[in-house]
């Protein structure tokens, strides 16, 4: 159980006026930290179970950011000898440069949706047997989460949703070492805007300050698994729903929700 009530705090990267180069830096750092922290590895068993149950030809990933989490999950499937589905990355703010680099270096089949995709109003032409939302449901208030789940299930698609931590600053702090390393490295390894990102990280630490606030706001906005399960059952009572948690070092705990037609 959480120690505090959920708060719908604002995050800088949600704002349309937020500079693209800083938003891009934030999602690059989060993507790299997700891959290096062990979070993706912790979620692999639940993700693999969902994929084996559905056997999708394609996964539609919503709110993809820099694309790291879902591609890390499918790469883990490939490494274990399983066949990974094709992944279609989408976001309200498409990060095409990061996605193209990801597509070039991964064995997983990655496709890109170049147009902005609002998770609350999916265009009809985007279709898949499995839809994933990783590290993103906390951006939406409970009523919108219910509407998103209802929209996905009305298409007959399965859902795999996950967050890197429950509503706990202590659990969220387990990501800080990986986030700190990714923050220090990102200006030197990113493919675009490196000098600007270095300036905004170290000299005039706008990226650093807004990133720390967004980390704290995310911890306060996380939906409890029981609340997600209740919303999912109300949205699609005919689906088989399951929620759970997956620990990762040093003291992290990812939470997830899966649902599929009976």
PDB file of C-alpha atoms in Angstrom:
ATOM      1  CA  UNK A   1       0.000   0.000   0.000  1.00  0.00           C
ATOM      2  CA  UNK A   2       1.205   3.532  -0.729  1.00  0.00           C
ATOM      3  CA  UNK A   3       1.896   5.960   2.081  1.00  0.00           C
ATOM      4  CA  UNK A   4       0.182   8.829   0.290  1.00  0.00           C
ATOM      5  CA  UNK A   5      -2.672   9.553  -2.040  1.00  0.00           C
ATOM      6  CA  UNK A   6      -1.942   9.826  -5.750  1.00  0.00           C
ATOM      7  CA  UNK A   7      -1.330  13.379  -6.944  1.00  0.00           C
ATOM      8  CA  UNK A   8      -1.788  14.487 -10.556  1.00  0.00           C
ATOM      9  CA  UNK A   9       1.301  16.707 -10.542  1.00  0.00           C
ATOM     10  CA  UNK A  10       2.453  18.226 -13.813  1.00  0.00           C
ATOM     11  CA  UNK A  11       5.548  16.989 -15.645  1.00  0.00           C
ATOM     12  CA  UNK A  12       7.594  19.276 -17.857  1.00  0.00           C
ATOM     13  CA  UNK A  13       7.883  16.755 -20.678  1.00  0.00           C
ATOM     14  CA  UNK A  14       4.080  16.625 -20.988  1.00  0.00           C
ATOM     15  CA  UNK A  15       3.900  20.326 -21.867  1.00  0.00           C
ATOM     16  CA  UNK A  16       3.691  21.324 -25.526  1.00  0.00           C
ATOM     17  CA  UNK A  17       5.812  24.444 -24.878  1.00  0.00           C
ATOM     18  CA  UNK A  18       8.675  22.406 -23.387  1.00  0.00           C
ATOM     19  CA  UNK A  19      11.772  22.676 -25.646  1.00  0.00           C
ATOM     20  CA  UNK A  20      12.143  19.620 -27.868  1.00  0.00           C
ATOM     21  CA  UNK A  21      15.882  19.246 -27.241  1.00  0.00           C
ATOM     22  CA  UNK A  22      15.367  19.023 -23.455  1.00  0.00           C
ATOM     23  CA  UNK A  23      12.388  16.678 -23.817  1.00  0.00           C
ATOM     24  CA  UNK A  24      14.498  14.516 -26.133  1.00  0.00           C
ATOM     25  CA  UNK A  25      17.342  14.477 -23.610  1.00  0.00           C
ATOM     26  CA  UNK A  26      14.977  13.393 -20.841  1.00  0.00           C
ATOM     27  CA  UNK A  27      13.513  10.471 -22.786  1.00  0.00           C
ATOM     28  CA  UNK A  28      16.979   9.376 -23.966  1.00  0.00           C
ATOM     29  CA  UNK A  29      18.189   9.286 -20.358  1.00  0.00           C
ATOM     30  CA  UNK A  30      15.111   7.377 -19.202  1.00  0.00           C
ATOM     31  CA  UNK A  31      15.432   4.886 -22.051  1.00  0.00           C
ATOM     32  CA  UNK A  32      19.114   4.218 -21.314  1.00  0.00           C
ATOM     33  CA  UNK A  33      18.438   3.886 -17.574  1.00  0.00           C
ATOM     34  CA  UNK A  34      15.613   1.427 -18.188  1.00  0.00           C
ATOM     35  CA  UNK A  35      17.926  -0.795 -20.210  1.00  0.00           C
ATOM     36  CA  UNK A  36      20.853  -0.656 -17.775  1.00  0.00           C
ATOM     37  CA  UNK A  37      18.984  -0.828 -14.456  1.00  0.00           C
ATOM     38  CA  UNK A  38      17.661  -4.364 -14.782  1.00  0.00           C
ATOM     39  CA  UNK A  39      14.068  -3.112 -15.022  1.00  0.00           C
ATOM     40  CA  UNK A  40      13.530  -4.547 -18.494  1.00  0.00           C
ATOM     41  CA  UNK A  41      15.014  -7.922 -17.474  1.00  0.00           C
ATOM     42  CA  UNK A  42      12.711  -8.045 -14.455  1.00  0.00           C
ATOM     43  CA  UNK A  43       9.637  -7.598 -16.674  1.00  0.00           C
ATOM     44  CA  UNK A  44      10.652 -10.224 -19.238  1.00  0.00           C
ATOM     45  CA  UNK A  45       8.837 -13.217 -17.619  1.00  0.00           C
ATOM     46  CA  UNK A  46       5.475 -11.413 -17.483  1.00  0.00           C
ATOM     47  CA  UNK A  47       5.978  -9.972 -20.959  1.00  0.00           C
ATOM     48  CA  UNK A  48       7.011 -13.341 -22.411  1.00  0.00           C
ATOM     49  CA  UNK A  49       3.956 -14.995 -20.881  1.00  0.00           C
ATOM     50  CA  UNK A  50       1.694 -12.417 -22.522  1.00  0.00           C
ATOM     51  CA  UNK A  51       3.388 -12.791 -25.914  1.00  0.00           C
ATOM     52  CA  UNK A  52       3.209 -16.589 -25.774  1.00  0.00           C
ATOM     53  CA  UNK A  53      -0.476 -16.436 -24.876  1.00  0.00           C
ATOM     54  CA  UNK A  54      -1.375 -13.985 -27.657  1.00  0.00           C
ATOM     55  CA  UNK A  55       1.282 -14.893 -30.260  1.00  0.00           C
ATOM     56  CA  UNK A  56       1.006 -11.472 -31.938  1.00  0.00           C
ATOM     57  CA  UNK A  57       2.523 -10.684 -35.293  1.00  0.00           C
ATOM     58  CA  UNK A  58       2.931  -7.040 -34.275  1.00  0.00           C
ATOM     59  CA  UNK A  59       3.123  -4.997 -31.085  1.00  0.00           C
ATOM     60  CA  UNK A  60       1.933  -1.392 -31.053  1.00  0.00           C
ATOM     61  CA  UNK A  61       3.879   0.513 -28.395  1.00  0.00           C
ATOM     62  CA  UNK A  62       2.254   3.720 -27.140  1.00  0.00           C
ATOM     63  CA  UNK A  63       4.140   6.611 -25.517  1.00  0.00           C
ATOM     64  CA  UNK A  64       7.402   5.079 -26.741  1.00  0.00           C
ATOM     65  CA  UNK A  65       9.720   7.929 -25.735  1.00  0.00           C
ATOM     66  CA  UNK A  66      13.140   6.961 -27.088  1.00  0.00           C
ATOM     67  CA  UNK A  67      11.894   3.415 -27.700  1.00  0.00           C
ATOM     68  CA  UNK A  68      14.150   1.652 -25.229  1.00  0.00           C
ATOM     69  CA  UNK A  69      11.834  -0.275 -22.872  1.00  0.00           C
ATOM     70  CA  UNK A  70       9.721  -2.283 -25.295  1.00  0.00           C
ATOM     71  CA  UNK A  71      12.667  -3.002 -27.614  1.00  0.00           C
ATOM     72  CA  UNK A  72      14.690  -4.206 -24.609  1.00  0.00           C
ATOM     73  CA  UNK A  73      11.841  -6.602 -23.805  1.00  0.00           C
ATOM     74  CA  UNK A  74      11.674  -7.985 -27.336  1.00  0.00           C
ATOM     75  CA  UNK A  75      15.475  -8.281 -27.483  1.00  0.00           C
ATOM     76  CA  UNK A  76      15.314 -10.403 -24.334  1.00  0.00           C
ATOM     77  CA  UNK A  77      12.790 -12.667 -26.058  1.00  0.00           C
ATOM     78  CA  UNK A  78      15.141 -13.042 -29.014  1.00  0.00           C
ATOM     79  CA  UNK A  79      18.066 -13.820 -26.677  1.00  0.00           C
ATOM     80  CA  UNK A  80      16.067 -16.609 -25.020  1.00  0.00           C
ATOM     81  CA  UNK A  81      15.436 -18.284 -28.367  1.00  0.00           C
ATOM     82  CA  UNK A  82      11.865 -17.111 -28.810  1.00  0.00           C
ATOM     83  CA  UNK A  83      10.602 -15.315 -31.891  1.00  0.00           C
ATOM     84  CA  UNK A  84       9.879 -11.668 -31.114  1.00  0.00           C
ATOM     85  CA  UNK A  85       7.003  -9.869 -32.854  1.00  0.00           C
ATOM     86  CA  UNK A  86       7.492  -6.779 -34.950  1.00  0.00           C
ATOM     87  CA  UNK A  87       7.316  -3.575 -32.878  1.00  0.00           C
ATOM     88  CA  UNK A  88       5.687  -0.342 -34.048  1.00  0.00           C
ATOM     89  CA  UNK A  89       6.888   2.655 -32.007  1.00  0.00           C
ATOM     90  CA  UNK A  90       4.598   5.659 -31.536  1.00  0.00           C
ATOM     91  CA  UNK A  91       4.444   8.770 -29.385  1.00  0.00           C
ATOM     92  CA  UNK A  92       2.715  12.124 -29.116  1.00  0.00           C
ATOM     93  CA  UNK A  93       6.190  13.617 -29.672  1.00  0.00           C
ATOM     94  CA  UNK A  94       7.878  11.176 -32.093  1.00  0.00           C
ATOM     95  CA  UNK A  95      11.626  10.803 -31.493  1.00  0.00           C
ATOM     96  CA  UNK A  96      12.465   9.614 -34.989  1.00  0.00           C
ATOM     97  CA  UNK A  97      16.243   9.989 -34.736  1.00  0.00           C
ATOM     98  CA  UNK A  98      16.427   7.811 -31.616  1.00  0.00           C
ATOM     99  CA  UNK A  99      14.024   5.257 -33.126  1.00  0.00           C
ATOM    100  CA  UNK A 100      16.016   4.999 -36.352  1.00  0.00           C
ATOM    101  CA  UNK A 101      19.243   4.408 -34.407  1.00  0.00           C
ATOM    102  CA  UNK A 102      17.454   1.774 -32.358  1.00  0.00           C
ATOM    103  CA  UNK A 103      16.157   0.071 -35.491  1.00  0.00           C
ATOM    104  CA  UNK A 104      19.656   0.016 -36.983  1.00  0.00           C
ATOM    105  CA  UNK A 105      21.296  -1.730 -34.031  1.00  0.00           C
ATOM    106  CA  UNK A 106      18.693  -4.224 -32.845  1.00  0.00           C
ATOM    107  CA  UNK A 107      17.770  -7.608 -34.317  1.00  0.00           C
ATOM    108  CA  UNK A 108      14.131  -6.974 -33.436  1.00  0.00           C
ATOM    109  CA  UNK A 109      11.981  -5.795 -36.329  1.00  0.00           C
ATOM    110  CA  UNK A 110      11.204  -2.163 -35.470  1.00  0.00           C
ATOM    111  CA  UNK A 111       8.810   0.054 -37.403  1.00  0.00           C
ATOM    112  CA  UNK A 112       8.201   3.758 -36.813  1.00  0.00           C
ATOM    113  CA  UNK A 113       5.032   5.834 -36.831  1.00  0.00           C
ATOM    114  CA  UNK A 114       6.278   9.287 -37.905  1.00  0.00           C
ATOM    115  CA  UNK A 115       3.062  11.141 -37.098  1.00  0.00           C
ATOM    116  CA  UNK A 116       2.094  12.127 -33.526  1.00  0.00           C
ATOM    117  CA  UNK A 117      -0.072   9.485 -31.858  1.00  0.00           C
ATOM    118  CA  UNK A 118      -2.312  10.423 -28.930  1.00  0.00           C
ATOM    119  CA  UNK A 119      -2.803   7.376 -26.693  1.00  0.00           C
ATOM    120  CA  UNK A 120      -6.265   8.649 -25.783  1.00  0.00           C
ATOM    121  CA  UNK A 121      -7.414   8.755 -29.435  1.00  0.00           C
ATOM    122  CA  UNK A 122      -5.748   6.020 -31.451  1.00  0.00           C
ATOM    123  CA  UNK A 123      -6.093   6.418 -35.225  1.00  0.00           C
ATOM    124  CA  UNK A 124      -7.927   3.515 -36.902  1.00  0.00           C
ATOM    125  CA  UNK A 125      -5.008   2.590 -39.171  1.00  0.00           C
ATOM    126  CA  UNK A 126      -2.800   1.673 -36.192  1.00  0.00           C
ATOM    127  CA  UNK A 127      -3.665  -1.887 -35.328  1.00  0.00           C
ATOM    128  CA  UNK A 128      -1.947  -4.735 -33.485  1.00  0.00           C
ATOM    129  CA  UNK A 129      -2.824  -7.858 -31.520  1.00  0.00           C
ATOM    130  CA  UNK A 130      -0.855  -6.592 -28.499  1.00  0.00           C
ATOM    131  CA  UNK A 131      -0.525  -3.005 -27.289  1.00  0.00           C
ATOM    132  CA  UNK A 132       2.165  -2.037 -24.788  1.00  0.00           C
ATOM    133  CA  UNK A 133       2.469   1.013 -22.523  1.00  0.00           C
ATOM    134  CA  UNK A 134       5.695   1.069 -20.501  1.00  0.00           C
ATOM    135  CA  UNK A 135       6.509   3.828 -17.993  1.00  0.00           C
ATOM    136  CA  UNK A 136       3.680   6.005 -19.271  1.00  0.00           C
ATOM    137  CA  UNK A 137       0.270   5.267 -17.704  1.00  0.00           C
ATOM    138  CA  UNK A 138       1.119   7.532 -14.756  1.00  0.00           C
ATOM    139  CA  UNK A 139       0.907  10.534 -17.089  1.00  0.00           C
ATOM    140  CA  UNK A 140      -2.876  10.106 -17.268  1.00  0.00           C
ATOM    141  CA  UNK A 141      -5.537  10.608 -14.564  1.00  0.00           C
ATOM    142  CA  UNK A 142      -7.669   7.592 -13.546  1.00  0.00           C
ATOM    143  CA  UNK A 143     -10.627   8.448 -15.794  1.00  0.00           C
ATOM    144  CA  UNK A 144      -8.329   8.707 -18.809  1.00  0.00           C
ATOM    145  CA  UNK A 145      -6.603   5.420 -17.934  1.00  0.00           C
ATOM    146  CA  UNK A 146     -10.037   3.755 -17.903  1.00  0.00           C
ATOM    147  CA  UNK A 147     -10.814   5.291 -21.314  1.00  0.00           C
ATOM    148  CA  UNK A 148      -7.459   4.148 -22.753  1.00  0.00           C
ATOM    149  CA  UNK A 149      -8.026   0.570 -21.577  1.00  0.00           C
ATOM    150  CA  UNK A 150     -11.589   0.644 -22.899  1.00  0.00           C
ATOM    151  CA  UNK A 151     -10.332   1.916 -26.263  1.00  0.00           C
ATOM    152  CA  UNK A 152      -7.682  -0.822 -26.520  1.00  0.00           C
ATOM    153  CA  UNK A 153      -9.990  -3.650 -25.529  1.00  0.00           C
ATOM    154  CA  UNK A 154     -12.750  -2.449 -27.853  1.00  0.00           C
ATOM    155  CA  UNK A 155     -10.331  -3.348 -30.672  1.00  0.00           C
ATOM    156  CA  UNK A 156      -9.918  -6.848 -29.264  1.00  0.00           C
ATOM    157  CA  UNK A 157      -6.215  -6.201 -28.573  1.00  0.00           C
ATOM    158  CA  UNK A 158      -4.330  -7.515 -25.559  1.00  0.00           C
ATOM    159  CA  UNK A 159      -2.585  -5.076 -23.206  1.00  0.00           C
ATOM    160  CA  UNK A 160       0.767  -5.138 -21.424  1.00  0.00           C
ATOM    161  CA  UNK A 161       1.315  -2.063 -19.221  1.00  0.00           C
ATOM    162  CA  UNK A 162       4.183  -1.575 -16.774  1.00  0.00           C
ATOM    163  CA  UNK A 163       5.778   1.041 -14.549  1.00  0.00           C
ATOM    164  CA  UNK A 164       9.324   1.066 -13.232  1.00  0.00           C
ATOM    165  CA  UNK A 165       8.226   1.474  -9.613  1.00  0.00           C
ATOM    166  CA  UNK A 166       5.107   1.674  -7.434  1.00  0.00           C
ATOM    167  CA  UNK A 167       3.969   4.927  -5.823  1.00  0.00           C
ATOM    168  CA  UNK A 168       6.991   5.152  -3.558  1.00  0.00           C
ATOM    169  CA  UNK A 169       9.886   7.612  -3.616  1.00  0.00           C
ATOM    170  CA  UNK A 170      12.040   4.946  -1.937  1.00  0.00           C
ATOM    171  CA  UNK A 171      11.332   2.417  -4.703  1.00  0.00           C
ATOM    172  CA  UNK A 172      11.712   5.121  -7.366  1.00  0.00           C
ATOM    173  CA  UNK A 173      15.141   5.966  -5.911  1.00  0.00           C
ATOM    174  CA  UNK A 174      16.342   2.510  -6.998  1.00  0.00           C
ATOM    175  CA  UNK A 175      16.480   3.969 -10.518  1.00  0.00           C
ATOM    176  CA  UNK A 176      18.669   6.924  -9.530  1.00  0.00           C
ATOM    177  CA  UNK A 177      22.084   5.233 -10.023  1.00  0.00           C
ATOM    178  CA  UNK A 178      21.126   4.183 -13.566  1.00  0.00           C
ATOM    179  CA  UNK A 179      19.542   7.583 -14.253  1.00  0.00           C
ATOM    180  CA  UNK A 180      22.639   9.376 -12.991  1.00  0.00           C
ATOM    181  CA  UNK A 181      24.946   7.336 -15.209  1.00  0.00           C
ATOM    182  CA  UNK A 182      22.700   7.857 -18.235  1.00  0.00           C
ATOM    183  CA  UNK A 183      22.522  11.605 -17.480  1.00  0.00           C
ATOM    184  CA  UNK A 184      26.326  11.892 -17.338  1.00  0.00           C
ATOM    185  CA  UNK A 185      26.857   9.974 -20.582  1.00  0.00           C
ATOM    186  CA  UNK A 186      23.977  11.208 -22.707  1.00  0.00           C
ATOM    187  CA  UNK A 187      25.455  14.468 -24.138  1.00  0.00           C
ATOM    188  CA  UNK A 188      28.509  12.560 -25.366  1.00  0.00           C
ATOM    189  CA  UNK A 189      26.730   9.579 -26.957  1.00  0.00           C
ATOM    190  CA  UNK A 190      23.510  11.127 -28.317  1.00  0.00           C
ATOM    191  CA  UNK A 191      23.367  11.658 -32.055  1.00  0.00           C
ATOM    192  CA  UNK A 192      21.734  15.082 -32.044  1.00  0.00           C
ATOM    193  CA  UNK A 193      22.113  18.245 -29.984  1.00  0.00           C
ATOM    194  CA  UNK A 194      25.009  17.002 -27.849  1.00  0.00           C
ATOM    195  CA  UNK A 195      26.521  20.457 -27.082  1.00  0.00           C
ATOM    196  CA  UNK A 196      23.100  21.879 -26.185  1.00  0.00           C
ATOM    197  CA  UNK A 197      22.295  18.905 -23.964  1.00  0.00           C
ATOM    198  CA  UNK A 198      25.688  19.202 -22.245  1.00  0.00           C
ATOM    199  CA  UNK A 199      25.048  22.907 -21.630  1.00  0.00           C
ATOM    200  CA  UNK A 200      21.559  22.208 -20.249  1.00  0.00           C
ATOM    201  CA  UNK A 201      22.836  19.328 -18.102  1.00  0.00           C
ATOM    202  CA  UNK A 202      25.959  20.812 -16.520  1.00  0.00           C
ATOM    203  CA  UNK A 203      26.468  24.544 -17.127  1.00  0.00           C
ATOM    204  CA  UNK A 204      22.867  25.773 -16.944  1.00  0.00           C
ATOM    205  CA  UNK A 205      21.242  22.624 -15.555  1.00  0.00           C
ATOM    206  CA  UNK A 206      17.742  23.109 -16.926  1.00  0.00           C
ATOM    207  CA  UNK A 207      17.589  19.530 -18.186  1.00  0.00           C
ATOM    208  CA  UNK A 208      18.868  18.252 -14.835  1.00  0.00           C
ATOM    209  CA  UNK A 209      16.395  20.263 -12.744  1.00  0.00           C
ATOM    210  CA  UNK A 210      13.345  19.498 -14.889  1.00  0.00           C
ATOM    211  CA  UNK A 211      14.356  15.833 -15.076  1.00  0.00           C
ATOM    212  CA  UNK A 212      14.583  15.553 -11.277  1.00  0.00           C
ATOM    213  CA  UNK A 213      11.191  17.200 -10.886  1.00  0.00           C
ATOM    214  CA  UNK A 214       9.645  14.876 -13.471  1.00  0.00           C
ATOM    215  CA  UNK A 215      11.149  11.877 -11.628  1.00  0.00           C
ATOM    216  CA  UNK A 216       9.532  13.018  -8.362  1.00  0.00           C
ATOM    217  CA  UNK A 217       6.231  13.857 -10.063  1.00  0.00           C
ATOM    218  CA  UNK A 218       6.207  10.420 -11.696  1.00  0.00           C
ATOM    219  CA  UNK A 219       6.621   8.760  -8.297  1.00  0.00           C
ATOM    220  CA  UNK A 220       3.613  10.719  -7.001  1.00  0.00           C
ATOM    221  CA  UNK A 221       1.452   9.963 -10.059  1.00  0.00           C
ATOM    222  CA  UNK A 222       1.845   6.179 -10.234  1.00  0.00           C
ATOM    223  CA  UNK A 223      -1.414   4.228 -10.218  1.00  0.00           C
ATOM    224  CA  UNK A 224      -1.569   1.409  -7.699  1.00  0.00           C
ATOM    225  CA  UNK A 225      -1.803  -2.037  -9.355  1.00  0.00           C
ATOM    226  CA  UNK A 226      -5.091  -2.709  -7.535  1.00  0.00           C
ATOM    227  CA  UNK A 227      -6.550   0.518  -8.951  1.00  0.00           C
ATOM    228  CA  UNK A 228      -5.410  -0.401 -12.463  1.00  0.00           C
ATOM    229  CA  UNK A 229      -6.906  -3.858 -12.068  1.00  0.00           C
ATOM    230  CA  UNK A 230     -10.237  -2.393 -10.978  1.00  0.00           C
ATOM    231  CA  UNK A 231     -10.262   0.064 -13.894  1.00  0.00           C
ATOM    232  CA  UNK A 232      -9.397  -2.717 -16.335  1.00  0.00           C
ATOM    233  CA  UNK A 233     -12.141  -5.028 -15.065  1.00  0.00           C
ATOM    234  CA  UNK A 234     -14.685  -2.239 -15.369  1.00  0.00           C
ATOM    235  CA  UNK A 235     -13.496  -1.361 -18.873  1.00  0.00           C
ATOM    236  CA  UNK A 236     -13.432  -4.951 -20.174  1.00  0.00           C
ATOM    237  CA  UNK A 237     -15.040  -7.500 -17.833  1.00  0.00           C
ATOM    238  CA  UNK A 238     -14.757 -10.194 -20.512  1.00  0.00           C
ATOM    239  CA  UNK A 239     -10.939 -10.002 -20.471  1.00  0.00           C
ATOM    240  CA  UNK A 240      -8.636 -12.038 -18.266  1.00  0.00           C
ATOM    241  CA  UNK A 241      -6.670  -9.506 -16.194  1.00  0.00           C
ATOM    242  CA  UNK A 242      -3.621  -9.965 -13.988  1.00  0.00           C
ATOM    243  CA  UNK A 243      -1.357  -7.571 -12.097  1.00  0.00           C
ATOM    244  CA  UNK A 244       1.913  -8.249 -10.358  1.00  0.00           C
ATOM    245  CA  UNK A 245       5.339  -6.949  -9.429  1.00  0.00           C
ATOM    246  CA  UNK A 246       8.915  -7.813 -10.409  1.00  0.00           C
ATOM    247  CA  UNK A 247      11.954  -6.900  -8.268  1.00  0.00           C
ATOM    248  CA  UNK A 248      15.224  -5.642  -9.712  1.00  0.00           C
ATOM    249  CA  UNK A 249      18.482  -4.490  -8.040  1.00  0.00           C
ATOM    250  CA  UNK A 250      19.309  -2.768  -5.812  1.00  0.00           C
ATOM    251  CA  UNK A 251      15.818  -2.440  -4.265  1.00  0.00           C
ATOM    252  CA  UNK A 252      13.580  -1.637  -7.227  1.00  0.00           C
ATOM    253  CA  UNK A 253      10.198  -3.157  -7.947  1.00  0.00           C
ATOM    254  CA  UNK A 254       8.417  -2.867 -11.277  1.00  0.00           C
ATOM    255  CA  UNK A 255       4.634  -3.241 -11.412  1.00  0.00           C
ATOM    256  CA  UNK A 256       2.631  -4.470 -14.382  1.00  0.00           C
ATOM    257  CA  UNK A 257      -0.879  -5.156 -15.683  1.00  0.00           C
ATOM    258  CA  UNK A 258      -1.699  -7.659 -18.409  1.00  0.00           C
ATOM    259  CA  UNK A 259      -5.007  -8.389 -20.069  1.00  0.00           C
ATOM    260  CA  UNK A 260      -6.195 -10.572 -22.916  1.00  0.00           C
ATOM    261  CA  UNK A 261      -9.521 -11.783 -24.308  1.00  0.00           C
ATOM    262  CA  UNK A 262     -10.730 -14.987 -22.686  1.00  0.00           C
TER     263      UNK A 262
END
